[in-house]
């Protein structure tokens, strides 16, 4: 029996899973949509990974979870380590690109920048209150223009004179975009303009005050959009690398952190057949009225969180 | 024959909202009223209820901290005779308080005009040659309870002494943390955000739970801080932000990371945070903006990853 490590990254849009060996080689991986049901997505993910893995050779001895549903999923799969997505991405990317200096990441709901020196993350920033220029903005604009989000790159590549779109704020960008369309700007120019706006917004917001040094790696769902990749290369004046496994970097990082961590616990594929449910309760013991999340496996409470103080502690 | 009647001096109860400048002047205010034999009541610590109550009464453009302040005022109505809302405008040239503090008394009275609540205030305004002592003496007279100028002066002197004692205590605590060994992170923000049990305290608690020693840019020698701030910006006009700018200059070499904490929207912070971002080199920096959001997940993700990054850099993760 050889040791293997499982990493799961549950984001708002997609759920990613990867199993690695002691040398960080990818044994198997899976990428599915979360569809608003992180528990269901993880069960489907685990089922698919089980089919790909030879149980007579490999034994999963540590599990890491990351992404916005990391806590919930970590409870369900019995994770040995639960880490935020920034650390996971930094660890995953620097393992495969030790020479990287800047990691750009734009996901469905948020965007981040991670600065790296000598293979170690040294600084990062994340979008503050504003979600402008994330994947959600691109897909809503693609919808307005009547094209699929995956076609954006193709359209943008045909543009000769990208339209100027106000980049400061999504709301203004959208009204500006409508205005430009009504003024008669060709669709491909407007689409190229949207890609430029996403980049300008990212650099002015998340990238503000950060020194972006080449080599640059671009990740997250939006990195699959060649229009935005080209806009980044133009704005930064250097090549931007998009790894075909870029979408797995968070899960990879979680698996690597699980391997490096001290916790050891054999992973049980039985989770895919276990009934989990989550109940939300209002504490009501003080005016904060915290929303407490209780996770049950069958009828047994396995974990709870969300309370600001011990008055709301469930166990 | 005339009967002699004894007139009892009935002292009012003053309500103090536990918000905004209370976190700067708690000892000063409470001691002053106590010295005059006036009872005070404090509003309860900020909770979601207080925040929601305040936000419902404030205009949208007001900052989160003023919204919270209104929630505290509301919590005091019916519990006291006066609610204490000072107007603190300016200490001198380029030593101004945020415009919100100049307007606070008038605004609060207007927001609560239908409650017929009475308010008590002092007006500190260097442009009218009213310093803190004079402001307090003036307020004592408006109370119209027959305090003699000597009584008022004595009460103020005691209050100021208590204020300085409390301040030295804070400085000493910070000094202790500076001397301790461990990962140190400098928090840069207004005391009414960092000390607020609902907004800023969870940040400090979360950092401590990760074995981080949190330091504060506002708890430094204020005279030195104001002087040092001139190196960063000769023209910044906000008193508290000057202290923060100087505090960052004084401490940035002692810490492993810097976290800027602001309420949304804050005019002075919008300017000085940008300055700090450009002046702090070689130290990881995180910008946190607090809004009415209730979930703590976003804040915790940012704090956890920030601490991880520092630990990765040090090779301990």
Coordinates of C-alpha atoms in Angstrom, one line a residue:
Chain A
X1 CA 0.0 0.0 0.0
X2 CA 1.3 3.4 -1.0
X3 CA 0.3 6.7 0.6
X4 CA -1.9 9.2 -1.2
X5 CA -3.3 12.6 -0.2
X6 CA -6.7 14.1 -1.1
X7 CA -7.3 17.8 -1.7
X8 CA -10.7 19.3 -2.2
X9 CA -11.5 22.9 -3.3
X10 CA -15.2 23.8 -3.0
X11 CA -15.8 27.2 -4.6
X12 CA -19.0 29.1 -5.2
X13 CA -19.2 28.0 -8.8
X14 CA -17.1 24.8 -9.1
X15 CA -15.8 22.0 -7.0
X16 CA -12.3 20.6 -7.6
X17 CA -10.7 17.5 -6.2
X18 CA -7.2 16.0 -6.7
X19 CA -5.3 13.0 -5.3
X20 CA -1.5 13.1 -5.2
X21 CA 1.3 10.8 -4.1
X22 CA 4.4 11.6 -2.0
X23 CA 6.1 13.3 -4.9
X24 CA 3.1 15.6 -5.7
X25 CA 2.3 13.6 -8.8
X26 CA -1.4 13.9 -9.7
X27 CA -3.0 10.4 -9.5
X28 CA -6.4 11.6 -10.4
X29 CA -8.5 14.7 -10.5
X30 CA -12.1 15.9 -11.1
X31 CA -13.8 19.2 -11.8
X32 CA -17.5 19.7 -11.5
X33 CA -20.1 22.4 -10.9
X34 CA -21.1 23.2 -7.3
X35 CA -24.6 24.2 -8.3
X36 CA -25.3 25.8 -4.9
X37 CA -25.1 22.4 -3.2
X38 CA -21.6 21.9 -1.8
X39 CA -22.5 18.7 0.1
X40 CA -24.0 17.1 -3.0
X41 CA -21.1 18.3 -5.2
X42 CA -18.5 16.8 -2.8
X43 CA -20.3 13.4 -2.8
X44 CA -20.3 13.4 -6.6
X45 CA -16.7 14.4 -6.6
X46 CA -15.7 11.7 -4.2
X47 CA -17.6 9.1 -6.2
X48 CA -15.8 10.1 -9.4
X49 CA -12.4 10.1 -7.7
X50 CA -13.0 6.6 -6.2
X51 CA -13.6 5.2 -9.7
X52 CA -10.3 6.6 -10.9
X53 CA -8.2 5.4 -8.0
X54 CA -6.9 1.8 -7.6
X55 CA -7.8 0.9 -4.0
X56 CA -5.3 -2.0 -3.9
X57 CA -2.3 0.3 -4.4
X58 CA -3.3 3.6 -2.8
X59 CA -4.5 4.5 0.6
X60 CA -5.5 8.1 1.3
X61 CA -3.9 9.0 4.7
X62 CA -4.6 12.8 4.9
X63 CA -7.2 15.1 3.5
X64 CA -7.2 18.9 3.0
X65 CA -10.1 21.2 2.1
X66 CA -10.1 24.8 0.9
X67 CA -12.5 27.2 -0.9
X68 CA -15.5 29.1 0.5
X69 CA -17.2 25.9 1.7
X70 CA -14.0 24.5 3.2
X71 CA -15.3 24.3 6.8
X72 CA -18.5 22.5 5.9
X73 CA -16.8 20.1 3.6
X74 CA -13.9 19.6 6.0
X75 CA -16.4 18.5 8.6
X76 CA -18.1 16.1 6.2
X77 CA -15.0 14.4 4.8
X78 CA -13.1 14.4 8.1
X79 CA -10.3 16.7 6.8
X80 CA -6.9 16.6 8.6
X81 CA -6.4 20.3 7.5
X82 CA -8.8 23.1 6.5
X83 CA -7.1 26.1 4.8
X84 CA -8.2 29.3 3.2
X85 CA -8.0 29.4 -0.6
X86 CA -5.2 32.0 -0.8
X87 CA -2.7 29.9 1.1
X88 CA -3.8 26.8 -0.8
X89 CA -3.3 28.6 -4.2
X90 CA 0.0 30.0 -3.1
X91 CA 1.3 26.6 -2.0
X92 CA -0.1 24.8 -5.0
X93 CA 1.3 27.2 -7.6
X94 CA 4.7 27.7 -6.0
X95 CA 5.1 23.9 -5.9
X96 CA 4.6 23.6 -9.7
X97 CA 6.1 27.0 -10.7
X98 CA 8.9 27.7 -8.2
X99 CA 10.2 30.6 -10.3
X100 CA 6.8 32.4 -10.3
X101 CA 6.8 36.0 -8.9
X102 CA 3.1 37.0 -9.3
X103 CA -0.1 35.0 -9.1
X104 CA -3.2 36.6 -10.5
X105 CA -6.5 34.9 -9.7
X106 CA -10.0 35.9 -10.8
X107 CA -12.8 33.5 -9.7
X108 CA -16.5 33.6 -9.9
X109 CA -17.0 35.9 -6.9
X110 CA -13.7 37.3 -5.9
X111 CA -10.2 38.2 -7.1
X112 CA -6.8 38.0 -5.6
X113 CA -3.2 38.8 -6.2
X114 CA -0.3 36.9 -4.5
X115 CA 3.3 38.1 -4.6
X116 CA 6.0 35.5 -4.4
X117 CA 9.7 35.8 -3.7
X118 CA 12.1 32.8 -3.8
X119 CA 9.2 30.4 -4.1
X120 CA 7.5 31.7 -1.0
X121 CA 4.4 33.9 -0.9
X122 CA 5.3 37.3 0.7
X123 CA 2.2 39.5 0.2
X124 CA -1.3 39.2 -1.1
X125 CA -4.5 41.3 -1.6
X126 CA -8.1 40.4 -2.2
X127 CA -10.9 42.5 -3.5
X128 CA -12.5 44.5 -0.7
X129 CA -16.2 45.2 -0.9
X130 CA -16.5 45.5 -4.6
X131 CA -16.9 42.4 -6.8
X132 CA -16.4 44.3 -10.0
X133 CA -14.4 42.5 -12.7
X134 CA -14.9 39.0 -11.4
X135 CA -16.3 36.0 -13.4
X136 CA -19.9 36.9 -12.4
X137 CA -19.6 40.3 -14.2
X138 CA -18.2 38.7 -17.4
X139 CA -20.9 36.1 -17.6
X140 CA -23.7 38.6 -17.0
X141 CA -22.3 40.9 -19.7
X142 CA -21.9 37.9 -22.1
X143 CA -25.6 37.1 -21.5
X144 CA -26.6 40.7 -22.2
X145 CA -24.7 40.5 -25.5
X146 CA -26.3 37.2 -26.4
X147 CA -23.1 35.2 -26.5
X148 CA -21.7 32.3 -24.4
X149 CA -19.1 33.3 -21.8
X150 CA -16.7 30.8 -23.4
X151 CA -17.0 32.7 -26.7
X152 CA -15.8 36.0 -25.3
X153 CA -12.1 35.3 -26.1
X154 CA -12.9 34.5 -29.7
X155 CA -14.9 37.7 -30.2
X156 CA -12.3 39.9 -28.5
X157 CA -9.6 38.5 -30.7
X158 CA -11.4 39.8 -33.8
X159 CA -11.5 43.4 -32.4
X160 CA -9.3 46.0 -34.0
X161 CA -10.3 49.0 -31.9
X162 CA -11.5 48.0 -28.4
X163 CA -14.1 50.3 -27.0
X164 CA -13.3 52.3 -23.9
X165 CA -15.5 51.1 -21.1
X166 CA -15.6 52.8 -17.7
X167 CA -13.7 50.4 -15.4
X168 CA -14.2 51.9 -12.0
X169 CA -17.4 50.1 -11.0
X170 CA -19.5 47.3 -12.4
X171 CA -22.7 49.3 -12.3
X172 CA -21.1 52.1 -14.3
X173 CA -19.3 49.7 -16.6
X174 CA -22.6 48.1 -17.4
X175 CA -24.5 51.3 -18.2
X176 CA -21.5 52.5 -20.2
X177 CA -21.5 49.3 -22.2
X178 CA -25.2 49.6 -23.0
X179 CA -24.6 53.2 -24.1
X180 CA -21.7 52.2 -26.4
X181 CA -23.7 49.5 -28.0
X182 CA -26.6 51.9 -28.7
X183 CA -24.1 54.4 -30.2
X184 CA -23.3 51.7 -32.8
X185 CA -19.9 50.3 -31.6
X186 CA -19.4 46.8 -33.0
X187 CA -20.0 43.9 -30.6
X188 CA -16.5 42.5 -30.8
X189 CA -15.0 45.9 -29.9
X190 CA -17.3 46.2 -27.0
X191 CA -16.4 42.7 -25.8
X192 CA -12.7 43.5 -26.1
X193 CA -13.5 46.6 -24.2
X194 CA -15.1 44.6 -21.4
X195 CA -12.0 42.4 -21.2
X196 CA -9.8 45.5 -20.9
X197 CA -12.2 46.9 -18.2
X198 CA -11.9 43.7 -16.2
X199 CA -8.1 44.0 -16.3
X200 CA -8.0 47.8 -15.6
X201 CA -10.4 47.2 -12.6
X202 CA -8.3 44.4 -11.2
X203 CA -5.1 46.4 -11.5
X204 CA -6.6 49.5 -9.9
X205 CA -8.4 47.6 -7.1
X206 CA -6.7 44.4 -6.1
X207 CA -3.4 45.2 -7.7
X208 CA -3.1 48.7 -6.3
X209 CA 0.3 49.5 -4.8
X210 CA 1.5 45.9 -5.6
X211 CA 4.6 45.5 -7.7
X212 CA 3.8 43.0 -10.4
X213 CA 6.9 41.2 -11.5
X214 CA 7.3 38.6 -14.2
X215 CA 6.9 35.5 -14.4
X216 CA 3.2 35.9 -14.0
X217 CA 0.7 33.0 -13.6
X218 CA -3.0 33.6 -14.1
X219 CA -5.6 31.3 -12.5
X220 CA -9.2 31.0 -11.6
X221 CA -12.2 30.5 -13.9
X222 CA -11.6 33.8 -15.8
X223 CA -8.1 32.7 -16.8
X224 CA -9.9 30.3 -19.3
X225 CA -10.9 33.5 -21.1
X226 CA -8.3 34.3 -23.7
X227 CA -9.6 37.8 -24.2
X228 CA -8.8 38.7 -20.6
X229 CA -5.4 36.9 -20.8
X230 CA -4.4 39.0 -23.8
X231 CA -5.6 42.2 -22.1
X232 CA -3.4 41.3 -19.1
X233 CA -0.4 40.7 -21.3
X234 CA -0.9 44.1 -23.0
X235 CA -1.4 46.0 -19.7
X236 CA 1.5 44.3 -17.9
X237 CA 3.9 44.2 -21.0
X238 CA 5.0 40.6 -20.2
X239 CA 3.8 37.1 -21.0
X240 CA 1.1 35.7 -18.7
X241 CA 1.1 31.9 -18.1
X242 CA -2.1 30.0 -17.9
X243 CA -1.6 26.4 -16.7
X244 CA -4.0 23.8 -18.1
X245 CA -4.3 22.5 -14.5
X246 CA -4.7 26.1 -13.2
X247 CA -8.2 25.3 -12.0
X248 CA -6.8 22.6 -9.8
X249 CA -4.2 24.7 -8.0
X250 CA -6.3 25.3 -4.9
X251 CA -7.1 21.6 -4.5
X252 CA -3.5 20.7 -5.2
X253 CA -2.4 23.2 -2.5
X254 CA -4.8 21.7 -0.1
X255 CA -3.5 18.2 -0.8
X256 CA 0.1 19.3 -0.4
X257 CA -0.7 21.1 2.9
X258 CA -2.4 17.8 4.0
X259 CA 0.7 15.9 3.1
X260 CA 3.0 18.4 4.9
X261 CA 0.7 18.6 8.0
X262 CA 0.9 16.4 11.0
X263 CA -2.7 15.1 10.9
X264 CA -3.2 11.5 9.6
X265 CA -6.5 9.9 9.1
X266 CA -7.5 7.2 6.5
X267 CA -10.1 8.7 4.2
X268 CA -13.3 6.7 4.0
X269 CA -15.1 6.7 0.7
X270 CA -18.3 5.9 2.5
X271 CA -19.1 9.6 2.8
X272 CA -20.6 9.4 -0.7
X273 CA -23.4 7.2 0.7
X274 CA -23.9 9.0 4.0
X275 CA -26.8 11.4 4.5
X276 CA -25.7 14.8 5.7
X277 CA -27.9 17.7 6.4
X278 CA -27.4 21.2 7.6
X279 CA -29.7 23.2 9.8
X280 CA -29.6 26.9 10.5
X281 CA -30.6 28.1 14.0
X282 CA -30.9 31.7 15.3
X283 CA -29.2 31.8 18.7
X284 CA -31.5 34.5 20.3
X285 CA -29.6 34.6 23.5
X286 CA -28.5 38.2 22.9
X287 CA -29.2 41.0 20.5
X288 CA -26.5 39.8 18.1
X289 CA -28.9 36.9 17.2
X290 CA -26.1 34.9 15.5
X291 CA -27.0 32.4 12.8
X292 CA -25.6 29.1 13.9
X293 CA -25.0 26.3 11.4
X294 CA -25.5 22.8 12.7
X295 CA -24.2 19.9 10.6
X296 CA -25.7 16.4 11.1
X297 CA -24.6 13.1 9.8
X298 CA -27.8 11.1 9.9
X299 CA -29.3 12.2 13.2
X300 CA -26.0 12.9 14.9
X301 CA -24.7 16.4 15.3
X302 CA -21.1 16.4 14.0
X303 CA -20.2 20.1 14.1
X304 CA -21.7 23.6 14.6
X305 CA -20.4 27.1 14.1
X306 CA -21.4 30.7 13.5
X307 CA -21.7 31.9 17.1
X308 CA -19.8 35.0 18.1
X309 CA -19.5 33.9 21.8
X310 CA -19.9 30.9 24.0
X311 CA -23.5 31.7 24.7
X312 CA -24.3 30.3 21.3
X313 CA -22.0 27.2 21.6
X314 CA -24.0 24.1 20.6
X315 CA -21.6 21.7 22.2
Chain B
X1 CA -42.2 84.9 60.0
X2 CA -40.6 83.6 56.8
X3 CA -40.0 79.9 56.6
X4 CA -36.6 78.8 55.4
X5 CA -36.8 76.1 52.7
X6 CA -34.0 73.9 51.8
X7 CA -33.7 73.5 48.0
X8 CA -32.3 70.1 47.0
X9 CA -30.0 70.1 44.0
X10 CA -31.4 67.3 41.9
X11 CA -28.7 66.2 39.6
X12 CA -29.6 64.7 36.2
X13 CA -28.6 61.4 34.7
X14 CA -26.4 61.6 31.7
X15 CA -26.4 58.9 29.0
X16 CA -23.1 58.3 27.2
X17 CA -23.2 56.4 23.9
X18 CA -20.6 53.7 23.8
X19 CA -19.4 54.6 20.3
X20 CA -17.1 57.0 18.3
X21 CA -15.0 59.2 20.6
X22 CA -16.1 57.4 23.8
X23 CA -13.2 55.1 23.0
X24 CA -10.8 58.1 23.0
X25 CA -12.2 60.0 26.0
X26 CA -14.0 57.4 28.2
X27 CA -11.9 58.3 31.3
X28 CA -12.1 62.0 30.7
X29 CA -15.9 62.1 30.3
X30 CA -16.8 59.6 33.1
X31 CA -14.5 61.2 35.7
X32 CA -15.8 64.8 34.9
X33 CA -19.4 63.8 35.5
X34 CA -18.5 61.7 38.6
X35 CA -16.6 64.7 40.1
X36 CA -19.7 66.8 39.7
X37 CA -21.9 64.2 41.3
X38 CA -23.7 63.5 38.1
X39 CA -24.7 59.9 37.4
X40 CA -23.9 58.4 34.0
X41 CA -25.3 55.5 32.1
X42 CA -23.5 53.8 29.3
X43 CA -25.2 52.2 26.3
X44 CA -24.7 48.5 26.0
X45 CA -21.9 47.1 23.8
X46 CA -22.5 47.3 20.1
X47 CA -24.6 44.4 18.8
X48 CA -26.2 43.6 15.5
X49 CA -29.5 45.1 16.9
X50 CA -27.7 48.4 17.6
X51 CA -26.1 48.4 14.2
X52 CA -29.4 47.7 12.4
X53 CA -31.3 50.3 14.5
X54 CA -28.7 52.9 13.7
X55 CA -28.5 52.1 10.0
X56 CA -32.2 52.4 9.7
X57 CA -32.1 56.0 11.0
X58 CA -29.0 57.3 9.2
X59 CA -28.7 58.6 5.7
X60 CA -27.0 56.0 3.4
X61 CA -23.9 58.1 2.8
X62 CA -23.0 58.2 6.5
X63 CA -20.1 56.0 7.6
X64 CA -20.7 52.8 9.5
X65 CA -19.4 54.2 12.8
X66 CA -21.9 57.1 12.8
X67 CA -24.7 54.6 12.0
X68 CA -23.6 52.6 15.0
X69 CA -23.5 55.8 17.1
X70 CA -27.2 56.5 16.3
X71 CA -28.0 52.9 17.4
X72 CA -26.3 53.7 20.8
X73 CA -28.2 56.9 21.2
X74 CA -31.5 55.1 20.5
X75 CA -30.6 52.5 23.2
X76 CA -30.2 55.3 25.7
X77 CA -33.5 57.0 25.1
X78 CA -35.8 56.8 28.2
X79 CA -32.9 55.8 30.4
X80 CA -31.5 59.2 31.2
X81 CA -32.3 62.9 31.3
X82 CA -29.6 64.0 28.8
X83 CA -27.6 62.2 26.1
X84 CA -24.1 63.4 25.9
X85 CA -23.0 64.3 22.3
X86 CA -20.0 66.6 22.2
X87 CA -19.0 68.6 19.2
X88 CA -15.3 68.3 18.7
X89 CA -14.3 70.3 15.6
X90 CA -10.6 71.2 15.6
X91 CA -7.5 71.4 17.9
X92 CA -5.7 73.9 15.6
X93 CA -4.2 74.3 12.1
X94 CA -4.0 70.9 10.4
X95 CA -5.3 69.3 13.5
X96 CA -9.0 68.9 12.6
X97 CA -11.4 66.2 13.5
X98 CA -13.4 64.5 10.7
X99 CA -16.3 66.7 9.6
X100 CA -18.6 64.1 11.1
X101 CA -17.6 65.1 14.6
X102 CA -18.3 68.8 13.8
X103 CA -21.7 67.9 12.7
X104 CA -22.5 65.1 15.2
X105 CA -24.4 67.2 17.8
X106 CA -26.6 69.0 15.3
X107 CA -27.2 65.8 13.2
X108 CA -28.0 63.7 16.2
X109 CA -30.5 66.2 17.5
X110 CA -32.2 66.3 14.1
X111 CA -32.3 62.6 13.7
X112 CA -34.0 62.2 17.1
X113 CA -36.1 65.4 17.0
X114 CA -39.3 63.5 17.4
X115 CA -38.3 61.8 20.6
X116 CA -38.0 65.2 22.5
X117 CA -34.8 63.8 24.0
X118 CA -32.6 66.5 25.6
X119 CA -28.9 66.5 24.7
X120 CA -25.8 67.7 26.4
X121 CA -22.8 68.9 24.5
X122 CA -19.5 70.7 24.7
X123 CA -18.1 72.6 21.8
X124 CA -14.3 72.3 21.3
X125 CA -13.3 74.5 18.4
X126 CA -9.8 76.1 18.2
X127 CA -11.1 78.4 15.4
X128 CA -13.2 80.1 18.1
X129 CA -10.4 79.9 20.7
X130 CA -12.2 77.2 22.7
X131 CA -9.8 74.6 24.0
X132 CA -10.8 71.5 25.9
X133 CA -10.8 73.0 29.3
X134 CA -12.9 76.0 28.2
X135 CA -15.3 73.7 26.4
X136 CA -15.8 71.8 29.6
X137 CA -16.3 74.9 31.7
X138 CA -18.8 76.2 29.2
X139 CA -20.7 72.9 29.4
X140 CA -20.8 73.0 33.1
X141 CA -22.5 76.4 33.0
X142 CA -25.1 75.2 30.5
X143 CA -26.0 72.5 33.0
X144 CA -27.4 75.4 35.1
X145 CA -27.2 73.5 38.3
X146 CA -25.4 76.1 40.2
X147 CA -21.8 74.8 40.0
X148 CA -19.3 77.5 40.8
X149 CA -16.5 78.1 38.3
X150 CA -14.1 76.7 40.9
X151 CA -16.1 73.4 41.2
X152 CA -16.1 73.1 37.4
X153 CA -12.4 73.7 37.2
X154 CA -11.6 71.2 39.9
X155 CA -13.8 68.6 38.2
X156 CA -12.1 69.2 34.9
X157 CA -8.6 68.9 36.4
X158 CA -9.5 65.6 38.0
X159 CA -10.9 64.4 34.7
X160 CA -7.8 65.3 32.8
X161 CA -5.6 63.6 35.3
X162 CA -7.7 60.4 35.0
X163 CA -7.5 60.6 31.2
X164 CA -3.8 60.8 31.3
X165 CA -3.6 57.9 33.8
X166 CA -5.8 55.8 31.5
X167 CA -3.7 56.7 28.5
X168 CA -0.4 55.8 30.2
X169 CA -1.9 52.5 31.1
X170 CA -2.7 51.8 27.4
X171 CA 0.8 52.8 26.4
X172 CA 2.3 50.5 29.0
X173 CA 0.2 47.6 27.8
X174 CA 1.4 48.2 24.2
X175 CA 5.0 48.5 25.5
X176 CA 4.7 45.0 27.0
X177 CA 3.5 43.5 23.8
X178 CA 6.4 45.2 21.9
X179 CA 8.8 43.6 24.3
X180 CA 7.2 40.1 23.9
X181 CA 8.5 37.5 21.5
X182 CA 6.2 36.4 18.7
X183 CA 4.5 37.3 15.4
X184 CA 3.5 41.0 15.6
X185 CA 0.9 42.6 13.5
X186 CA 0.2 46.4 13.6
X187 CA -3.5 47.3 13.4
X188 CA -4.1 50.7 11.9
X189 CA -7.6 52.1 12.5
X190 CA -9.7 54.5 14.5
X191 CA -10.1 53.4 18.1
X192 CA -13.9 53.4 17.7
X193 CA -13.5 50.7 15.1
X194 CA -10.7 48.6 16.6
X195 CA -12.1 48.7 20.2
X196 CA -15.8 48.2 19.1
X197 CA -16.9 44.8 20.4
X198 CA -18.9 44.1 17.2
X199 CA -16.5 45.5 14.6
X200 CA -12.9 45.5 15.6
X201 CA -12.6 43.3 18.7
X202 CA -13.3 40.1 16.7
X203 CA -10.3 40.9 14.6
X204 CA -8.0 41.3 17.6
X205 CA -9.5 38.1 19.1
X206 CA -9.1 36.1 15.9
X207 CA -5.5 37.3 15.6
X208 CA -4.8 36.2 19.2
X209 CA -6.4 32.8 18.6
X210 CA -3.7 32.4 15.8
X211 CA -1.0 33.3 18.3
X212 CA -0.4 36.7 16.8
X213 CA 0.5 39.7 19.0
X214 CA -1.7 42.6 17.8
X215 CA -0.2 46.1 18.2
X216 CA -2.0 49.4 17.6
X217 CA -0.8 52.4 15.5
X218 CA -3.0 54.7 17.6
X219 CA -1.4 53.8 21.0
X220 CA 1.9 55.7 20.7
X221 CA 3.2 58.9 22.1
X222 CA 0.9 61.3 20.4
X223 CA 3.3 64.3 20.2
X224 CA 6.0 62.1 18.5
X225 CA 3.4 60.6 16.2
X226 CA 2.2 64.1 15.0
X227 CA 5.8 65.1 14.4
X228 CA 6.6 61.9 12.5
X229 CA 3.4 62.3 10.4
X230 CA 4.8 65.5 9.0
X231 CA 7.5 63.4 7.2
X232 CA 4.8 61.4 5.5
X233 CA 2.4 64.3 4.7
X234 CA 3.0 67.9 5.4
X235 CA -0.6 68.8 4.5
X236 CA -2.9 66.1 6.0
X237 CA -5.4 68.0 8.1
X238 CA -7.0 65.2 10.1
X239 CA -5.8 64.9 13.7
X240 CA -6.5 61.3 14.3
X241 CA -5.2 60.2 10.9
X242 CA -2.1 62.2 11.6
X243 CA -1.6 60.2 14.8
X244 CA -2.1 57.0 12.8
X245 CA 0.3 58.0 10.0
X246 CA 3.0 58.8 12.7
X247 CA 2.2 55.6 14.6
X248 CA 2.8 53.5 11.5
X249 CA 6.1 55.3 10.9
X250 CA 7.2 54.7 14.5
X251 CA 6.2 51.0 14.5
X252 CA 6.6 49.7 11.0
X253 CA 10.1 48.3 11.6
X254 CA 8.9 46.4 14.7
X255 CA 6.2 44.4 13.1
X256 CA 5.8 41.5 10.7
X257 CA 2.7 42.8 9.0
X258 CA 0.3 45.8 8.9
X259 CA -3.5 45.6 8.7
X260 CA -5.5 48.7 7.8
X261 CA -9.0 48.6 9.2
X262 CA -11.6 51.1 8.1
X263 CA -15.3 51.5 8.2
X264 CA -17.1 52.1 4.9
X265 CA -17.1 54.9 3.8
X266 CA -14.4 56.9 5.6
X267 CA -13.1 60.0 3.9
X268 CA -9.9 60.6 5.9
X269 CA -9.0 56.9 5.8
X270 CA -9.5 56.8 2.1
X271 CA -6.7 59.4 1.8
X272 CA -4.3 58.2 4.5
X273 CA -4.7 54.4 3.8
X274 CA -3.5 55.1 0.3
X275 CA -0.5 57.0 1.7
X276 CA 0.3 54.2 4.1
X277 CA 0.1 51.6 1.3
X278 CA 2.7 53.6 -0.7
X279 CA 5.0 54.3 2.3
X280 CA 5.1 50.8 3.9
X281 CA 7.6 48.8 1.9
X282 CA 8.9 45.3 2.7
X283 CA 6.1 44.6 5.2
X284 CA 3.0 42.7 4.1
X285 CA 0.0 44.9 4.2
X286 CA -3.7 44.0 4.3
X287 CA -6.6 46.3 3.8
X288 CA -9.9 45.4 5.6
X289 CA -13.1 47.4 5.1
X290 CA -15.9 46.9 7.5
X291 CA -19.5 47.3 6.3
X292 CA -22.9 46.2 7.5
X293 CA -22.2 42.6 6.3
X294 CA -23.0 40.1 9.1
X295 CA -20.9 37.2 8.0
X296 CA -17.5 37.0 9.5
X297 CA -16.2 34.4 6.9
X298 CA -14.8 37.1 4.5
X299 CA -12.9 38.8 7.3
X300 CA -11.6 35.5 8.8
X301 CA -10.5 34.2 5.3
X302 CA -8.5 37.4 4.8
X303 CA -6.9 37.4 8.3
X304 CA -6.1 33.8 8.2
X305 CA -4.4 33.9 4.8
X306 CA -2.6 37.1 5.7
X307 CA -1.1 35.4 8.8
X308 CA -0.3 32.3 6.7
X309 CA 1.5 34.4 4.1
X310 CA 3.7 35.9 6.9
X311 CA 4.4 32.5 8.3
X312 CA 5.2 31.1 4.9
X313 CA 7.6 33.9 4.4
X314 CA 9.2 33.1 7.7
X315 CA 9.3 29.4 6.8
X316 CA 7.2 28.2 9.7
X317 CA 4.3 26.9 7.8

